[in-house]
Amino acid sequence: MVQSVLGSLVLGYRPLWNRARKLAAIQLYAHSEASAVVDGSHLLRTLQELWSASSPPLLISAQTRQLLCDLLEHAPRGAPWIEVRGDWLSDSAIYSRVKAAHQRGLKLVWRGDIGKLPEASVARCFDNSLLTLRPEDAVAALKAPLARPGAPAPPTRSASPVLAGQMYEGIASRALMEHCLDQSNALALAGWPSEDVLYSMRHHPQQPSHAVIFKLMKAIDAEQSLETFEDIMGEDPLLAYRFMVYTNSAALGLRTGIDSLRRGLVMMGYGSIKRWLSDQLPHASTDPNMQPVRDAMVIRANLTAHLLDAGIENDLRREIYLCGLVSQLDELMGEPLGTILRRLPLSERIYDATVLGTGPYASGLQMACALEKDDASAIRQLCETHEMDLEEVNRALLRVLADLVVERKS
């Protein structure tokens, strides 16, 4: 039996967000075990089997030189984008493979500091770059004059150092994110300045998404299935939380506690749900900068549910999803998570995993969080602690990522 390549790799991911604040692609970190020689072709075939036409484009970030060399040597034309670190190009084995891969038509991405861009002969091998701004570049970018549509370009001496059409990482401030995407036409940002976006809105209570509420009202009008209503409500942690608070309020006078979205939807009836949604709509959030924050929380919820595969038990799977979904409500609401969750008659398993880090759901939630970072040792440690199979973890991650839908320009 041939061992799957997924058993000898540690994978992690980071979403790339475009100017519309929608998912543009996924950066897939791939660490190979120090002693293992990983077959890059096998990895690419595995990805190809799982990916569909609507799945997000991939940028593969090999974390070892051996894996990078193997990918560069064997990846066929049309393979995912492959990242090459700028400081690895001094290695002649890598540089020669980069030139050959470029000639084969492979899409390569140069990753490094914007102050150390490669010379023209090297740059020609790359279709794009994933750049880090130095502190002085960030300051210069924020001081650059705003470009107005149709206005002449500002003089170069004060122009922004941010290059149009490239990808950026490590953008921690909302102002710099807006400058990169809206002013300088960056292609995408790897990661999102969620902390600063939320901090900048701290004086205004967070509201559920206008788009999600509207989508749910349209689904009710179209008399779609209960599953559809639940899925849409599960696209917004705050809407799901508010709905459960409402269904458990004294105003409704229900005798038993509502511990799931589905139960709340069944107990309330569609007319009442629609009236409640109409009440939420005038105050709902239309801030596009919150979209990546919410979407990242939904990816975490999906991952938690897939990592703890509940088999055929749908109620259990929905409970695990809810566990992942509410795990960051403290960031949205600015109060301790324990306080927030105690307002709802949720399963103790959810409270234990999210607040105490214990119980049957803790392993899935902790792993879902670890997969969001480029930290192979943390993932290995969790596999050991919770006796999770690395291949199964990787397969769950790839399934969730492949199921994400990216809007492509027609």
Coordinates of C-alpha atoms in Angstrom, one line a residue:
M1 CA 0.0 0.0 0.0
V2 CA 1.4 3.4 -1.0
Q3 CA 1.5 5.8 1.9
S4 CA -0.4 9.0 1.2
V5 CA 1.7 12.1 1.0
L6 CA -0.8 13.7 3.5
G7 CA 0.7 11.6 6.2
S8 CA 4.2 13.1 5.8
L9 CA 3.2 16.8 5.5
V10 CA 2.0 19.4 8.0
L11 CA -0.3 21.7 6.3
G12 CA -1.7 25.1 7.3
Y13 CA -3.6 27.9 5.5
R14 CA -4.1 31.6 5.2
P15 CA -6.9 33.3 3.1
L16 CA -6.0 36.0 0.5
W17 CA -8.6 38.8 0.3
N18 CA -9.2 41.0 -2.7
R19 CA -10.3 44.6 -3.1
A20 CA -14.0 43.6 -2.9
R21 CA -13.1 42.0 0.6
K22 CA -13.9 38.6 -0.8
L23 CA -11.8 35.5 -0.8
A24 CA -9.4 35.6 -3.8
A25 CA -7.2 32.6 -3.1
I26 CA -5.7 30.4 -0.3
Q27 CA -2.1 30.3 0.7
L28 CA -1.3 26.6 1.7
Y29 CA 1.7 26.1 3.9
A30 CA 3.3 22.8 3.4
H31 CA 6.0 21.6 5.9
S32 CA 7.6 18.2 5.3
E33 CA 9.1 16.2 8.2
A34 CA 12.9 16.8 8.4
S35 CA 13.7 13.2 7.6
A36 CA 11.0 12.6 5.0
V37 CA 11.5 13.0 1.3
V38 CA 8.1 14.2 0.1
D39 CA 6.8 13.5 -3.4
G40 CA 5.6 16.9 -4.7
S41 CA 3.9 15.3 -7.7
H42 CA 1.8 13.2 -5.3
L43 CA 0.8 16.3 -3.4
L44 CA -0.3 18.1 -6.6
R45 CA -2.3 15.1 -7.7
T46 CA -4.0 14.9 -4.4
L47 CA -5.0 18.6 -4.6
Q48 CA -6.2 18.2 -8.2
E49 CA -8.5 15.3 -7.1
L50 CA -10.0 17.4 -4.3
W51 CA -10.3 20.8 -6.2
S52 CA -13.3 21.8 -8.4
A53 CA -13.8 24.7 -10.8
S54 CA -15.3 26.8 -8.1
S55 CA -12.6 26.1 -5.4
P56 CA -10.2 28.9 -4.6
P57 CA -6.9 29.2 -6.5
L58 CA -4.0 28.0 -4.4
L59 CA -0.6 29.5 -3.6
I60 CA 1.6 26.6 -2.3
S61 CA 4.2 27.8 0.2
A62 CA 6.7 25.0 0.6
Q63 CA 8.5 25.4 3.9
T64 CA 11.5 23.2 3.1
R65 CA 13.9 23.5 0.2
Q66 CA 13.6 19.9 -0.7
L67 CA 9.8 20.1 -1.2
L68 CA 10.1 23.4 -3.1
C69 CA 12.7 21.8 -5.5
D70 CA 10.5 18.8 -6.0
L71 CA 7.5 21.0 -6.8
L72 CA 9.5 23.2 -9.2
E73 CA 10.8 20.1 -10.9
H74 CA 7.7 18.1 -11.4
A75 CA 4.7 20.5 -11.3
P76 CA 2.9 20.5 -14.7
R77 CA 1.7 23.7 -16.5
G78 CA -1.6 24.8 -14.9
A79 CA -0.5 23.6 -11.4
P80 CA -1.3 26.0 -8.4
W81 CA 1.0 29.0 -8.0
I82 CA 4.2 28.1 -6.2
E83 CA 5.9 30.5 -3.8
V84 CA 9.6 31.0 -3.9
R85 CA 11.3 32.9 -1.0
G86 CA 13.6 35.6 -2.3
D87 CA 16.4 34.6 0.0
W88 CA 16.3 31.0 -1.2
L89 CA 17.2 32.1 -4.8
S90 CA 20.9 32.3 -3.8
D91 CA 20.7 28.5 -3.7
S92 CA 21.8 27.5 -7.3
A93 CA 19.7 24.3 -7.1
I94 CA 16.6 26.3 -6.5
Y95 CA 17.4 29.1 -9.0
S96 CA 18.1 26.7 -11.9
R97 CA 14.7 24.9 -11.2
V98 CA 12.9 28.3 -11.0
K99 CA 14.2 29.2 -14.5
A100 CA 13.2 25.8 -15.9
A101 CA 9.8 25.9 -14.2
H102 CA 9.2 29.4 -15.7
Q103 CA 10.1 28.2 -19.1
R104 CA 7.6 25.3 -18.7
G105 CA 4.9 27.9 -18.1
L106 CA 4.6 27.5 -14.3
K107 CA 3.1 30.4 -12.3
L108 CA 5.6 31.4 -9.7
V109 CA 5.3 34.0 -6.9
W110 CA 8.4 35.8 -5.4
R111 CA 8.0 36.3 -1.6
G112 CA 10.1 38.8 0.3
D113 CA 10.7 42.3 1.5
I114 CA 9.7 45.1 -0.9
G115 CA 13.1 46.7 -0.3
K116 CA 14.9 43.6 -1.7
L117 CA 13.1 43.1 -5.0
P118 CA 15.0 40.8 -7.4
E119 CA 16.9 42.2 -10.4
A120 CA 15.1 42.2 -13.8
S121 CA 16.6 38.9 -15.1
V122 CA 15.3 37.1 -12.0
A123 CA 12.0 39.0 -11.7
R124 CA 11.1 37.8 -15.3
C125 CA 10.6 34.3 -13.9
F126 CA 7.8 35.4 -11.6
D127 CA 4.2 36.2 -12.4
N128 CA 3.5 37.9 -9.1
S129 CA 5.0 38.6 -5.7
L130 CA 3.9 38.4 -2.0
L131 CA 5.6 41.4 -0.4
T132 CA 6.3 42.6 3.1
L133 CA 6.4 46.3 3.7
R134 CA 9.1 47.7 6.0
P135 CA 8.0 50.2 8.7
E136 CA 9.3 53.1 6.7
D137 CA 7.4 51.9 3.6
A138 CA 4.2 51.8 5.6
V139 CA 4.7 55.3 6.8
A140 CA 5.5 56.5 3.3
A141 CA 2.4 54.8 2.0
L142 CA 0.1 56.4 4.5
K143 CA 1.6 59.8 3.7
A144 CA 1.1 59.4 0.0
P145 CA -1.5 61.7 -1.6
L146 CA -4.8 60.0 -2.4
A147 CA -5.3 59.2 -6.0
R148 CA -8.6 60.6 -7.3
P149 CA -10.2 58.9 -10.3
G150 CA -9.3 60.8 -13.5
A151 CA -6.8 63.0 -11.7
P152 CA -3.2 63.2 -12.9
A153 CA -0.8 60.9 -11.1
P154 CA 0.8 62.4 -8.1
P155 CA 4.6 63.3 -8.4
T156 CA 6.8 60.2 -7.9
R157 CA 8.8 61.6 -5.0
S158 CA 5.7 61.4 -2.8
A159 CA 4.1 58.4 -4.5
S160 CA 3.3 55.3 -2.4
P161 CA 5.9 52.5 -2.4
V162 CA 3.0 50.0 -2.7
L163 CA 3.1 48.4 -6.1
A164 CA -0.1 47.8 -8.0
G165 CA -1.2 44.3 -8.9
Q166 CA 1.0 42.6 -6.2
M167 CA 0.0 40.7 -3.1
Y168 CA 1.0 41.8 0.4
E169 CA 1.3 40.2 3.8
G170 CA 1.8 41.4 7.4
I171 CA -0.6 44.4 6.9
A172 CA -1.7 45.0 10.5
S173 CA -3.6 48.3 10.3
R174 CA -7.0 49.1 8.7
A175 CA -5.6 52.3 7.2
L176 CA -2.7 50.5 5.5
M177 CA -5.1 47.7 4.3
E178 CA -7.4 50.3 2.7
H179 CA -4.4 52.1 1.2
C180 CA -3.1 48.9 -0.4
L181 CA -6.4 47.6 -1.8
D182 CA -8.4 50.8 -2.5
Q183 CA -5.7 53.3 -3.4
S184 CA -2.8 51.3 -4.8
N185 CA -4.8 48.4 -6.4
A186 CA -3.0 45.6 -4.7
L187 CA -4.1 42.3 -6.0
A188 CA -4.8 40.8 -2.6
L189 CA -3.8 40.7 1.1
A190 CA -2.6 37.5 2.7
G191 CA -4.3 37.6 6.1
W192 CA -6.5 40.4 7.4
P193 CA -6.0 43.2 10.0
S194 CA -9.0 41.9 12.0
E195 CA -7.8 43.2 15.3
D196 CA -7.4 46.8 14.0
V197 CA -10.7 46.7 12.1
L198 CA -12.5 45.6 15.2
Y199 CA -10.6 48.1 17.4
S200 CA -11.5 51.0 15.0
M201 CA -15.2 50.1 15.6
R202 CA -15.0 49.7 19.3
H203 CA -17.3 52.7 20.1
H204 CA -20.1 51.2 18.0
P205 CA -21.7 47.9 19.0
Q206 CA -21.1 45.3 16.3
Q207 CA -24.2 44.5 14.2
P208 CA -24.9 41.4 12.0
S209 CA -24.3 41.6 8.3
H210 CA -27.0 43.4 6.2
A211 CA -26.1 41.0 3.3
V212 CA -26.7 37.9 5.3
I213 CA -30.0 39.1 6.8
F214 CA -31.2 40.1 3.4
K215 CA -30.2 36.7 1.9
L216 CA -32.1 34.9 4.7
M217 CA -35.2 37.0 4.1
K218 CA -35.1 36.2 0.4
A219 CA -34.7 32.4 1.2
I220 CA -37.8 32.6 3.4
D221 CA -39.7 34.3 0.7
A222 CA -38.7 31.6 -1.8
E223 CA -39.8 29.0 0.8
Q224 CA -36.5 27.2 0.7
S225 CA -35.6 24.4 3.1
L226 CA -34.9 24.6 6.8
E227 CA -31.3 23.4 6.1
T228 CA -30.9 26.4 3.8
F229 CA -32.1 28.9 6.5
E230 CA -29.8 27.3 9.1
D231 CA -26.9 27.4 6.7
I232 CA -27.4 31.1 5.9
M233 CA -27.8 32.1 9.6
G234 CA -24.6 30.2 10.3
E235 CA -22.8 32.5 7.9
D236 CA -22.8 35.2 10.6
P237 CA -21.8 34.5 14.2
L238 CA -23.5 37.6 15.6
L239 CA -26.8 37.0 13.8
A240 CA -26.8 33.3 15.0
Y241 CA -26.1 34.5 18.6
R242 CA -28.7 37.3 18.5
F243 CA -31.3 34.9 17.1
M244 CA -30.7 32.4 19.9
V245 CA -30.9 35.2 22.5
Y246 CA -34.2 36.2 21.1
T247 CA -35.7 32.7 20.9
N248 CA -34.7 32.2 24.5
S249 CA -36.1 35.6 25.7
A250 CA -39.0 35.9 28.1
A251 CA -40.9 37.7 25.3
L252 CA -41.4 34.5 23.4
G253 CA -42.3 32.5 26.6
L254 CA -41.1 29.2 25.3
R255 CA -41.1 26.6 28.1
T256 CA -37.9 24.8 27.1
G257 CA -34.5 26.4 26.3
I258 CA -33.5 26.7 22.6
D259 CA -30.0 25.2 22.3
S260 CA -29.6 25.2 18.5
L261 CA -30.4 27.3 15.5
R262 CA -32.5 24.6 14.0
R263 CA -34.7 24.3 17.1
G264 CA -35.2 28.1 17.1
L265 CA -36.2 28.1 13.5
V266 CA -38.7 25.3 14.0
M267 CA -40.2 26.8 17.1
M268 CA -40.6 30.4 15.8
G269 CA -42.3 29.9 12.5
Y270 CA -41.3 31.6 9.3
G271 CA -43.6 34.7 9.6
S272 CA -42.1 35.5 13.1
I273 CA -38.5 34.9 11.9
K274 CA -39.1 37.3 8.9
R275 CA -40.5 40.0 11.2
W276 CA -37.6 39.6 13.6
L277 CA -35.1 39.9 10.6
S278 CA -36.9 43.0 9.4
D279 CA -36.3 44.6 12.8
Q280 CA -32.6 43.8 12.5
L281 CA -32.2 45.2 9.0
P282 CA -32.1 49.0 9.7
H283 CA -29.2 48.6 12.1
A284 CA -27.3 45.9 10.2
S285 CA -23.6 46.3 9.2
T286 CA -22.7 47.3 5.7
D287 CA -19.0 47.8 6.4
P288 CA -17.2 45.7 3.8
N289 CA -14.1 45.4 6.1
M290 CA -16.0 43.1 8.4
Q291 CA -16.7 40.6 5.6
P292 CA -13.2 38.8 5.9
V293 CA -13.5 38.8 9.7
R294 CA -16.9 37.0 9.5
D295 CA -15.8 34.7 6.6
A296 CA -12.7 33.6 8.6
M297 CA -14.9 32.7 11.6
V298 CA -17.1 30.6 9.3
I299 CA -14.1 28.7 7.9
R300 CA -13.0 28.0 11.5
A301 CA -16.5 26.6 12.3
N302 CA -16.5 24.4 9.2
L303 CA -13.0 23.1 10.0
T304 CA -14.0 22.3 13.6
A305 CA -16.9 20.3 12.4
H306 CA -14.9 18.4 9.8
L307 CA -12.0 17.7 12.2
L308 CA -14.5 16.1 14.6
D309 CA -16.3 14.1 12.0
A310 CA -19.6 13.3 13.7
G311 CA -20.4 10.5 11.2
I312 CA -24.1 10.5 10.3
E313 CA -25.2 12.3 13.4
N314 CA -26.4 15.6 11.9
D315 CA -27.5 17.2 15.2
L316 CA -24.0 16.6 16.6
R317 CA -22.3 18.0 13.5
R318 CA -24.4 21.2 13.8
E319 CA -23.6 21.5 17.5
I320 CA -19.8 21.2 16.7
Y321 CA -20.2 23.8 13.9
L322 CA -21.9 26.2 16.4
C323 CA -19.1 25.6 18.8
G324 CA -16.6 26.8 16.2
L325 CA -18.8 29.7 15.1
V326 CA -19.3 31.2 18.6
S327 CA -15.6 30.7 19.6
Q328 CA -14.7 34.3 18.7
L329 CA -17.8 36.2 19.8
D330 CA -15.7 37.9 22.5
E331 CA -13.7 39.6 19.7
L332 CA -16.9 40.9 18.1
M333 CA -18.7 41.9 21.3
G334 CA -15.9 43.1 23.5
E335 CA -16.7 41.1 26.6
P336 CA -15.6 37.7 28.0
L337 CA -16.7 34.7 26.1
G338 CA -17.9 32.9 29.2
T339 CA -20.2 35.8 30.0
I340 CA -21.6 35.8 26.5
L341 CA -22.2 32.1 26.3
R342 CA -23.8 31.9 29.8
R343 CA -26.8 33.9 28.4
L344 CA -27.7 30.9 26.2
P345 CA -28.8 27.4 27.2
L346 CA -26.0 25.9 25.0
S347 CA -24.6 22.4 25.5
E348 CA -21.9 22.4 28.2
R349 CA -19.7 20.8 25.6
I350 CA -19.6 24.1 23.7
Y351 CA -18.8 26.1 26.9
D352 CA -16.1 23.6 27.9
A353 CA -14.3 23.7 24.5
T354 CA -14.5 27.5 23.9
V355 CA -14.0 28.8 27.4
L356 CA -12.2 26.1 29.4
G357 CA -10.4 24.3 26.5
T358 CA -11.6 20.9 27.7
G359 CA -14.2 18.3 26.7
P360 CA -14.9 16.4 23.5
Y361 CA -14.9 19.4 21.2
A362 CA -11.6 21.0 22.4
S363 CA -9.3 19.0 20.2
G364 CA -11.2 20.0 17.0
L365 CA -11.4 23.6 18.0
Q366 CA -7.8 23.9 19.0
M367 CA -6.6 22.2 15.8
A368 CA -8.9 24.5 13.7
C369 CA -7.1 27.5 15.3
A370 CA -3.7 26.0 14.9
L371 CA -4.2 25.4 11.2
E372 CA -4.8 29.1 10.7
K373 CA -1.1 29.8 11.5
D374 CA 2.2 28.7 9.9
D375 CA 3.3 26.7 13.0
A376 CA 4.0 23.1 12.2
S377 CA 5.2 22.3 15.7
A378 CA 1.9 23.4 17.3
I379 CA 0.0 21.1 14.9
R380 CA 2.3 18.1 15.6
Q381 CA 1.9 18.7 19.3
L382 CA -1.9 18.8 19.1
C383 CA -1.9 15.6 17.0
E384 CA 0.2 13.9 19.8
T385 CA -1.9 15.4 22.7
H386 CA -5.3 14.5 21.2
E387 CA -4.2 11.4 19.3
M388 CA -5.3 12.8 16.0
D389 CA -4.1 11.3 12.8
L390 CA -2.1 13.9 10.7
E391 CA -3.3 12.5 7.4
E392 CA -6.9 12.8 8.6
V393 CA -6.3 16.4 9.8
N394 CA -4.8 17.4 6.4
R395 CA -7.6 15.7 4.5
A396 CA -10.3 17.6 6.6
L397 CA -8.4 20.9 6.0
L398 CA -8.2 20.3 2.2
R399 CA -11.9 19.3 2.0
V400 CA -13.0 22.5 3.8
L401 CA -10.7 24.7 1.6
A402 CA -11.8 23.0 -1.6
D403 CA -15.5 23.6 -0.7
L404 CA -14.9 27.4 -0.4
V405 CA -16.3 29.2 -3.4
V406 CA -14.4 32.0 -5.1
E407 CA -16.3 34.3 -7.5
R408 CA -14.4 34.4 -10.8
K409 CA -14.7 37.1 -13.4
S410 CA -16.8 35.7 -16.2

